[in-house]
XYZ file of C-alpha atoms in Angstrom:
618
model
C -21.334 -34.413 -7.281
C -19.297 -35.695 -4.354
C -19.596 -39.444 -3.663
C -20.926 -40.757 -0.393
C -18.267 -40.589 2.335
C -16.883 -43.607 4.148
C -19.418 -44.642 6.753
C -19.089 -45.357 10.460
C -20.555 -48.575 11.787
C -23.289 -46.680 13.661
C -25.192 -43.521 12.829
C -25.868 -42.667 16.490
C -23.728 -43.037 19.602
C -24.723 -42.875 23.227
C -23.431 -43.890 26.621
C -25.512 -45.810 29.121
C -25.773 -44.179 32.576
C -23.326 -46.618 34.177
C -20.843 -46.026 31.348
C -21.031 -42.278 31.839
C -20.472 -42.694 35.577
C -17.437 -44.880 34.891
C -15.926 -42.179 32.689
C -16.872 -39.344 35.059
C -14.970 -41.088 37.859
C -11.909 -41.299 35.596
C -12.251 -44.950 34.632
C -14.186 -46.830 31.921
C -14.149 -50.452 30.809
C -13.505 -51.831 27.293
C -17.165 -51.624 26.255
C -17.397 -47.968 27.322
C -14.120 -47.078 25.641
C -15.227 -48.769 22.429
C -18.304 -46.518 22.365
C -15.967 -43.505 22.623
C -13.739 -44.823 19.828
C -16.693 -45.414 17.485
C -18.068 -41.964 18.261
C -14.671 -40.425 17.557
C -14.614 -42.114 14.138
C -17.987 -40.552 13.346
C -16.633 -37.206 14.564
C -13.721 -37.471 12.112
C -16.106 -38.356 9.270
C -18.172 -35.262 10.045
C -15.009 -33.135 9.939
C -14.085 -34.682 6.576
C -17.539 -33.860 5.242
C -17.242 -30.300 6.560
C -13.831 -29.964 4.904
C -15.186 -31.107 1.536
C -18.084 -28.653 1.791
C -15.613 -25.877 2.624
C -13.247 -26.727 -0.246
C -15.973 -27.174 -2.879
C -16.574 -23.448 -3.613
C -12.823 -22.661 -3.703
C -11.613 -23.404 -7.247
C -7.880 -23.939 -7.529
C -7.412 -24.409 -3.781
C -5.431 -27.621 -4.399
C -3.048 -25.844 -6.801
C -1.081 -28.285 -8.993
C -2.832 -31.272 -7.437
C -6.134 -32.729 -8.664
C -9.330 -31.327 -7.161
C -10.241 -32.488 -3.687
C -13.144 -34.515 -5.105
C -10.638 -36.715 -6.956
C -8.854 -37.516 -3.700
C -12.210 -38.237 -2.080
C -13.046 -40.632 -4.943
C -9.824 -42.570 -4.293
C -10.438 -42.633 -0.541
C -13.972 -43.951 -1.084
C -12.677 -46.646 -3.468
C -10.152 -47.760 -0.853
C -12.902 -47.846 1.758
C -14.989 -50.176 -0.403
C -12.054 -52.605 -0.717
C -10.711 -52.434 2.818
C -12.794 -50.297 5.202
C -10.602 -50.998 8.234
C -7.607 -49.403 6.477
C -9.512 -46.162 5.895
C -10.837 -46.151 9.437
C -7.304 -46.605 10.769
C -6.087 -43.644 8.716
C -8.940 -41.348 9.682
C -8.489 -42.199 13.363
C -4.804 -41.303 13.289
C -4.236 -38.419 15.707
C -2.380 -36.510 12.983
C -5.498 -36.722 10.769
C -7.595 -35.027 13.447
C -4.935 -32.368 13.994
C -4.698 -31.678 10.250
C -8.472 -31.495 9.766
C -8.994 -28.977 12.554
C -6.002 -26.814 11.645
C -6.925 -26.709 7.948
C -10.550 -25.875 8.715
C -9.394 -23.056 11.004
C -7.062 -21.808 8.267
C -9.860 -21.828 5.692
C -12.147 -19.903 8.072
C -9.534 -17.265 8.896
C -6.889 -17.033 6.152
C -3.470 -16.029 7.428
C 0.158 -16.248 6.365
C 1.571 -19.722 6.885
C 4.793 -21.540 6.155
C 2.998 -24.308 4.226
C 1.214 -23.262 1.006
C -2.533 -23.744 1.211
C -2.536 -26.179 -1.707
C 0.037 -28.389 0.042
C -1.896 -28.224 3.307
C -5.102 -29.250 1.542
C -3.050 -31.863 -0.315
C -2.684 -33.935 2.825
C -6.066 -35.297 1.754
C -4.350 -36.626 -1.376
C -1.622 -38.244 0.735
C -4.288 -39.867 2.934
C -6.110 -41.171 -0.143
C -2.906 -42.535 -1.668
C -1.935 -44.247 1.608
C -5.408 -45.766 1.875
C -5.222 -47.016 -1.706
C -1.807 -48.607 -1.088
C -3.052 -50.357 2.031
C -6.167 -51.531 0.165
C -4.157 -53.069 -2.700
C -5.635 -50.849 -5.419
C -4.012 -50.187 -8.785
C -3.749 -46.419 -9.187
C -1.569 -43.408 -9.997
C -2.153 -40.250 -7.975
C -0.286 -36.952 -7.322
C 0.625 -35.908 -3.777
C 2.610 -33.029 -2.205
C 6.396 -33.304 -1.843
C 8.515 -31.127 0.465
C 12.187 -30.866 -0.517
C 11.794 -34.254 -2.162
C 10.166 -35.875 0.884
C 6.757 -37.520 0.455
C 4.909 -38.494 3.630
C 2.364 -41.284 3.331
C 0.353 -41.467 6.585
C 0.678 -44.758 8.491
C 3.157 -46.026 5.877
C 6.332 -43.952 5.939
C 8.518 -41.343 4.282
C 9.875 -41.566 0.737
C 12.853 -39.429 -0.242
C 13.277 -38.471 -3.895
C 16.263 -36.953 -5.709
C 15.928 -33.172 -6.033
C 17.628 -30.978 -8.629
C 20.286 -28.874 -6.898
C 19.381 -25.761 -8.861
C 15.725 -25.991 -7.877
C 15.261 -23.958 -4.712
C 11.496 -24.491 -4.412
C 10.493 -26.107 -1.121
C 7.258 -27.608 -2.461
C 6.561 -29.732 -5.526
C 4.397 -32.682 -6.464
C 5.188 -36.357 -6.856
C 3.111 -39.304 -8.047
C 2.329 -42.447 -6.045
C 1.878 -45.443 -8.343
C 0.723 -48.951 -7.488
C 0.286 -51.918 -9.785
C 0.606 -55.663 -9.295
C 1.541 -55.277 -5.650
C 4.472 -52.939 -6.409
C 4.411 -49.333 -5.172
C 6.682 -46.455 -6.151
C 6.865 -42.712 -5.636
C 7.944 -40.802 -8.739
C 9.310 -37.253 -8.763
C 10.766 -34.942 -11.381
C 14.304 -36.231 -10.897
C 13.818 -39.891 -10.032
C 11.769 -42.491 -8.235
C 11.768 -44.456 -4.983
C 10.422 -48.001 -4.921
C 8.734 -49.192 -1.765
C 9.607 -52.692 -0.607
C 7.020 -55.460 -1.008
C 6.511 -55.131 2.732
C 6.271 -51.351 3.326
C 7.035 -51.824 7.020
C 10.623 -52.723 6.066
C 13.280 -50.062 5.336
C 14.732 -49.710 1.852
C 16.908 -47.170 -0.020
C 14.992 -43.883 0.020
C 12.221 -45.349 2.190
C 11.807 -44.906 5.972
C 8.793 -46.897 7.179
C 6.570 -45.876 10.065
C 7.731 -47.817 13.107
C 5.377 -49.355 15.614
C 5.634 -50.833 19.092
C 3.497 -53.766 20.222
C 2.260 -53.216 23.763
C 2.835 -56.909 24.410
C 5.423 -59.013 22.524
C 3.714 -60.180 19.355
C 0.437 -58.604 20.507
C -2.148 -57.198 18.103
C -2.227 -53.600 19.342
C 0.706 -51.644 17.942
C 1.490 -47.981 18.668
C 2.908 -45.757 15.929
C 6.134 -44.073 17.018
C 5.537 -40.978 14.914
C 8.957 -39.413 14.412
C 8.516 -38.314 10.765
C 4.903 -37.088 10.565
C 4.245 -33.478 9.634
C 1.080 -32.775 11.654
C 2.290 -32.775 15.214
C 0.730 -32.240 18.627
C 3.689 -30.069 19.654
C 4.018 -28.086 16.396
C 7.328 -27.894 14.544
C 8.174 -26.274 11.209
C 7.087 -28.567 8.381
C 9.614 -31.342 7.905
C 11.589 -30.450 11.051
C 10.856 -33.718 12.856
C 13.879 -36.029 12.951
C 13.846 -39.804 12.898
C 14.859 -41.459 16.150
C 18.197 -43.224 16.129
C 17.831 -47.010 16.636
C 18.938 -46.920 20.327
C 16.384 -44.204 21.133
C 13.650 -46.152 19.353
C 14.590 -49.263 21.337
C 14.456 -47.247 24.583
C 10.936 -46.114 23.734
C 9.885 -49.639 22.753
C 11.162 -51.082 26.020
C 9.625 -48.376 28.180
C 6.220 -48.592 26.509
C 6.045 -52.361 26.934
C 7.202 -52.216 30.561
C 4.798 -49.356 31.302
C 1.885 -51.225 29.756
C 2.691 -54.315 31.846
C 2.620 -52.109 34.958
C -0.762 -50.695 33.965
C -2.187 -54.177 33.486
C -0.960 -54.989 36.991
C -1.954 -51.877 38.966
C -4.275 -49.747 36.802
C -6.509 -51.904 34.564
C -8.732 -48.967 33.430
C -5.743 -47.249 31.826
C -4.513 -50.528 30.335
C -7.938 -50.842 28.692
C -7.695 -47.251 27.430
C -4.258 -47.951 25.938
C -5.590 -50.985 24.055
C -8.656 -49.187 22.713
C -7.613 -45.549 22.242
C -3.826 -45.164 22.103
C -2.625 -44.908 18.498
C 0.539 -42.864 18.269
C 3.362 -41.321 20.238
C 5.463 -38.414 18.992
C 8.856 -38.323 20.750
C 10.026 -34.986 22.161
C 13.590 -33.986 23.080
C 14.885 -35.108 26.504
C 13.861 -33.021 29.498
C 14.845 -32.684 33.145
C 14.545 -35.593 35.619
C 11.000 -35.979 36.991
C 9.828 -33.334 34.517
C 8.529 -35.396 31.642
C 7.281 -33.016 28.998
C 4.089 -34.518 27.585
C 1.142 -33.071 25.702
C -2.040 -34.116 23.924
C -4.636 -32.296 21.836
C -8.396 -32.626 21.882
C -8.195 -32.670 18.087
C -5.792 -35.631 18.110
C -7.584 -38.129 20.340
C -5.442 -41.228 20.819
C -2.134 -39.427 20.321
C 0.456 -38.002 22.649
C 3.827 -36.306 22.449
C 6.344 -36.939 25.207
C 9.954 -36.694 26.205
C 11.519 -39.966 27.288
C 10.506 -40.781 30.901
C 13.149 -41.834 33.425
C 11.556 -45.183 34.303
C 8.777 -47.596 33.426
C 6.670 -46.298 36.326
C 7.083 -42.706 35.168
C 6.220 -43.782 31.617
C 3.093 -45.510 32.930
C 2.079 -42.352 34.820
C 2.597 -40.325 31.627
C 0.357 -42.732 29.702
C -2.274 -42.419 32.446
C -2.140 -38.631 32.216
C -2.385 -38.332 28.448
C -4.923 -41.118 27.929
C -7.225 -39.364 30.384
C -7.039 -36.289 28.157
C -7.982 -38.403 25.143
C -10.890 -40.000 27.004
C -12.279 -36.656 28.120
C -11.790 -35.062 24.692
C -13.656 -37.927 23.017
C -16.415 -37.626 25.628
C -16.695 -33.868 24.996
C -17.031 -34.542 21.266
C -19.940 -36.814 22.130
C -21.498 -34.722 24.904
C -20.371 -31.207 25.914
C -20.387 -30.698 29.688
C -20.406 -26.894 29.839
C -21.186 -23.734 27.897
C -17.886 -21.931 27.201
C -19.473 -18.492 26.854
C -21.064 -18.490 30.299
C -17.941 -18.058 32.415
C -14.648 -16.198 32.360
C -13.497 -17.458 35.734
C -9.855 -18.468 36.158
C -8.794 -21.049 38.726
C -5.770 -22.294 40.615
C -4.443 -25.348 38.755
C -1.715 -27.127 40.775
C -0.465 -28.866 37.631
C 0.146 -25.595 35.776
C 2.048 -22.379 36.355
C -0.749 -20.175 34.992
C -4.395 -19.621 36.017
C -6.732 -21.851 33.990
C -10.267 -21.496 32.602
C -12.982 -24.069 33.231
C -12.125 -26.232 30.210
C -8.486 -26.475 31.235
C -9.487 -27.274 34.810
C -11.705 -30.143 33.665
C -8.901 -31.629 31.585
C -6.288 -31.237 34.322
C -8.451 -32.482 37.187
C -9.586 -35.462 35.142
C -6.016 -36.387 34.224
C -4.406 -35.926 37.628
C -7.139 -37.788 39.484
C -6.093 -40.844 37.495
C -2.389 -40.060 37.983
C -2.888 -39.954 41.776
C -4.834 -43.208 41.581
C -1.972 -44.828 39.662
C 0.745 -43.719 42.086
C -1.222 -44.842 45.131
C -1.905 -48.241 43.544
C 1.718 -48.588 42.438
C 3.051 -47.841 45.936
C 0.632 -50.333 47.467
C 1.503 -53.037 44.922
C 5.296 -52.515 45.109
C 6.015 -51.358 48.683
C 9.736 -52.178 48.439
C 10.506 -50.847 44.976
C 13.296 -48.298 44.589
C 10.839 -45.596 43.556
C 8.096 -46.348 46.109
C 8.921 -43.280 48.215
C 8.484 -41.039 45.167
C 5.270 -42.879 44.290
C 3.851 -42.276 47.783
C 4.881 -38.635 47.576
C 3.204 -38.128 44.201
C 0.074 -40.045 45.165
C -0.363 -37.898 48.276
C 0.658 -34.644 46.551
C -1.863 -34.938 43.722
C -4.632 -36.140 46.039
C -4.066 -33.126 48.304
C -3.826 -30.634 45.470
C -6.930 -31.987 43.764
C -8.849 -31.507 47.020
C -7.884 -27.805 46.801
C -8.528 -27.412 43.081
C -11.653 -29.370 42.106
C -14.446 -27.871 44.307
C -14.274 -24.442 42.601
C -14.794 -25.647 39.024
C -17.401 -28.155 40.273
C -19.601 -25.159 41.195
C -19.001 -23.163 38.002
C -22.310 -21.866 36.554
C -21.247 -22.765 33.012
C -21.592 -26.482 33.762
C -24.785 -28.037 32.453
C -26.666 -30.712 34.414
C -24.548 -33.483 32.942
C -21.381 -31.570 33.690
C -22.387 -30.967 37.290
C -23.124 -34.659 37.684
C -19.742 -35.560 36.158
C -17.886 -33.199 38.486
C -19.644 -34.640 41.507
C -18.513 -38.112 40.461
C -14.987 -36.754 40.020
C -15.142 -35.111 43.460
C -16.087 -38.477 44.909
C -13.017 -40.020 43.304
C -10.849 -37.208 44.724
C -12.234 -37.787 48.234
C -11.453 -41.502 47.961
C -7.899 -40.638 46.979
C -7.580 -38.381 50.010
C -8.792 -41.192 52.236
C -6.065 -43.403 50.757
C -3.283 -41.046 51.836
C -1.341 -42.169 54.922
C 0.977 -40.469 57.390
C 4.368 -41.675 56.191
C 7.183 -39.097 56.049
C 6.964 -38.716 52.268
C 3.195 -38.212 52.516
C 3.586 -35.524 55.179
C 6.145 -33.898 52.919
C 3.620 -34.023 50.081
C 1.107 -32.087 52.190
C 3.776 -29.430 52.844
C 4.619 -29.200 49.152
C 0.935 -28.837 48.288
C 0.649 -25.859 50.650
C 3.929 -24.456 49.362
C 2.852 -24.672 45.726
C -0.467 -23.001 46.437
C 1.315 -20.190 48.287
C 3.900 -19.764 45.526
C 1.107 -19.655 42.942
C -0.647 -16.934 44.950
C 2.592 -14.989 45.118
C 2.870 -15.164 41.338
C -0.729 -14.491 40.338
C -2.911 -12.934 43.071
C -3.080 -9.144 43.325
C -3.735 -7.525 46.712
C -6.021 -4.526 46.624
C -3.952 -1.296 46.510
C -6.005 0.258 49.330
C -5.281 -2.711 51.585
C -1.574 -2.504 50.811
C -1.503 1.247 51.506
C -3.398 0.885 54.796
C -1.121 -1.889 56.040
C 2.055 -0.085 54.979
C 0.888 3.071 56.796
C 0.061 1.075 59.949
C 3.493 -0.568 59.920
C 5.278 2.743 59.425
C 3.225 4.262 62.247
C 4.476 1.553 64.601
C 1.114 -0.066 65.321
C 1.527 -3.322 67.228
C -1.143 -5.139 65.216
C -2.246 -4.719 61.594
C -5.725 -3.306 61.000
C -8.553 -5.688 60.112
C -9.457 -5.099 56.469
C -12.445 -6.194 54.369
C -11.835 -9.240 52.205
C -11.344 -8.134 48.606
C -10.906 -10.607 45.771
C -9.474 -9.723 42.397
C -9.263 -12.261 39.584
C -5.794 -13.786 39.256
C -3.609 -12.787 36.338
C -0.791 -14.577 34.569
C 2.345 -12.705 35.576
C 4.561 -14.998 33.515
C 6.244 -16.789 36.420
C 7.190 -20.359 35.547
C 8.503 -23.540 37.194
C 6.567 -22.986 40.403
C 7.024 -26.698 41.193
C 10.820 -26.476 41.502
C 10.951 -27.314 45.224
C 8.748 -30.396 44.693
C 11.210 -31.502 42.017
C 14.055 -31.233 44.527
C 12.025 -33.306 46.974
C 11.543 -36.031 44.353
C 15.260 -36.078 43.605
C 16.031 -36.398 47.301
C 13.517 -39.199 47.804
C 14.859 -41.108 44.811
C 18.552 -40.685 45.681
C 19.499 -38.439 48.614
C 23.146 -38.273 47.555
C 22.050 -36.531 44.344
C 21.092 -33.416 46.330
C 24.528 -33.288 47.947
C 26.110 -33.575 44.521
C 24.030 -30.642 43.302
C 24.968 -28.616 46.387
C 28.662 -29.181 45.722
C 28.455 -27.686 42.241
C 29.434 -24.013 41.943
C 27.081 -21.285 40.816
C 23.854 -19.689 41.955
C 21.493 -21.970 40.001
C 20.611 -25.640 40.397
C 21.607 -27.644 37.310
C 18.786 -29.780 35.966
C 16.063 -28.171 38.109
C 14.922 -25.038 36.307
C 13.360 -22.521 38.681
C 15.115 -23.767 41.822
C 17.372 -21.407 43.766
C 20.358 -22.244 45.937
C 18.198 -21.468 48.952
C 15.678 -24.055 47.769
C 18.472 -26.584 47.384
C 19.823 -25.960 50.890
C 16.322 -26.428 52.310
C 15.924 -29.724 50.432
C 19.343 -30.819 51.763
C 18.139 -30.299 55.355
C 19.863 -26.956 56.003
C 17.030 -24.549 56.894
C 19.392 -21.975 58.445
C 21.402 -21.790 55.229
C 18.177 -21.649 53.228
C 16.865 -18.801 55.402
C 20.046 -16.812 54.857
C 19.974 -17.217 51.076
C 16.252 -16.480 50.767
C 16.699 -13.264 52.743
C 19.549 -12.375 50.415
C 17.365 -13.066 47.381
C 14.605 -10.853 48.762
C 16.851 -7.894 48.099
C 16.066 -8.634 44.422
C 12.429 -9.839 44.605
C 11.794 -9.484 40.879
C 14.550 -12.014 40.210
C 13.549 -14.523 42.912
C 9.811 -14.085 43.598
C 9.584 -17.539 45.194
C 12.022 -16.527 47.941
C 9.093 -15.401 50.120
C 7.516 -18.870 50.229
C 10.930 -20.521 50.421
C 11.520 -18.419 53.528
C 8.281 -19.801 55.005
C 9.551 -23.381 54.623
C 12.876 -22.535 56.242
C 11.234 -20.710 59.159
C 8.859 -23.604 59.729
C 11.764 -26.064 59.932
C 13.636 -23.927 62.464
C 10.489 -23.340 64.542
C 11.004 -19.596 64.291
C 8.216 -17.035 63.934
C 5.068 -19.167 63.469
C 3.038 -16.013 62.791
C 5.385 -15.210 59.880
C 5.009 -18.743 58.536
C 1.210 -18.379 58.709
C 1.229 -15.115 56.753
C 3.731 -16.321 54.162
C 1.674 -19.468 53.597
C -1.789 -17.890 53.502
C -1.198 -14.457 51.885
C 2.403 -14.255 50.626
C 1.356 -11.814 47.910
C 0.174 -9.379 50.585
C 3.428 -9.666 52.547
C 5.440 -9.000 49.375
C 3.265 -6.037 48.353
C 3.399 -4.380 51.785
C 7.165 -4.920 51.882
C 7.487 -3.070 48.551
C 5.201 -0.263 49.701
C 7.098 0.277 52.975
C 10.427 0.217 51.138
C 9.210 2.873 48.687
C 7.787 5.037 51.501
C 10.668 4.798 53.959
C 13.542 4.441 51.503
C 14.777 1.233 53.136
C 13.288 -2.247 53.350
C 11.797 -3.547 56.584
C 13.008 -6.850 57.973
C 11.011 -9.480 56.000
C 10.574 -11.823 58.968
C 9.451 -9.038 61.319
C 6.977 -7.736 58.745
C 5.576 -11.209 58.030
C 5.300 -11.908 61.778
C 3.414 -8.626 62.244
C 1.002 -9.377 59.380
C 0.522 -12.898 60.722
C -0.994 -11.501 63.902
C -4.115 -10.752 61.857
């Protein structure tokens, strides 16, 4: 019979009304966040219990390792000696990721790179790590991959491997006695140092960063773990070189200091919830690649941000995801089966369902709050113009994006209340937007992104397109008035719809950088994926040159679909054809579709500006 599992401090968790309102508005103080953290621990314990129930009727599922109940025995023994060590291990983001992925694999068996016994054997590695941290005397088998043994929250041991043995997976034994720990394999052993946080031959310890020098809260820089938010083949993660680790350490400390100064709710969330960061490869300037998972609350994966402020904004973004995911584990806000609606999400290239909209709106409301507070606190900083731009951009885009999901019928009463609180926060952000040049530019970029998204994903009705194409070909002076028809958006696969906003950020940060990009040969823009040369000329203040190149690109619309909306920006800057600008901003997908239909009917393309001007008269 399985022993009692490790226990959470409370058997029931609930939020008081004022705590729920704090979270719904995107904030939450230490007391509220602690409730979420305790509830998340109980959630992990329930998943562990579910896993044990699922494994119990599967004899031999752990292969050459002892039965899962033996690992559970060791974990329970460690919990009796040092409960905080077990709690720390179970709250690791990688533990949540592993639990959910293994449970899904057991429900729906499928081919996988990792053998099932080794996947289930992560429980043995967790138990061994807990026993080491609890000071137990024990000897216990764990999985080994090409001689590498990963002990969660401790580090990576590398064992000698026989050259003739081509098997990827084997077992090793973790032994502890008298304060000494070793990992023993078929061909040798690795001894851990007395202090496992120190490196030693064959031993790479988990590295941590203190948010404040010497402070108690330390973040795991998870560069060797196997269960990752952004999945990689098992064992493919590579340890950061010392300079890269130092860059991350510096940025995290500087970012946390900024949060304490300008965004205390996120600083509180970092202290209570943030547990690990998985570094990702470098990305383009102003395009930090970051990701979280609802199954790995408290964890994030990210490429290295360009500055402390950008790192702080990334922490804001990803910690909001963790807060909302923990809240949804405690109290669902909607019924997934009640809606199939897809929405415009300014932070994504693709249409998003309700769940994705909640996560994105919740995160970017806090991001906008951070940038507005940062710009107000540091009005003369080098990156203040970019901060004002981003604060105004996200506030404007959220005002477009949040009302639709807030009325979705799948929301329950609590969800509707939460979305109303979030809408209130969005309105306050809009009221905080001024009329500086970078803020006016943000409003333009918000309209441009929405138009470019429509161009990529909204489908005009074929009858409307045919009627308009026939009216144009017949020489009618005004287009016919047609009934409004709405089709659900579809993901056409277009990506990097934010390329022009990226060029704006580069220009605000260092105007000379745009000139340097313009001077480089070629038809692409290095370092700004998705941007065309026409986009670059517009960002450099050359709307006539941009107009010329966008018209050229419209000869090949499949290659440059964003040329239609780029043309609208150029025309607006020259003051030419306001009716065309109106059509290309409001219904660019209709302009593009009618242009194709006329071209197919007449055998030659109509002038894009004349056609857009004609459609704009409606």
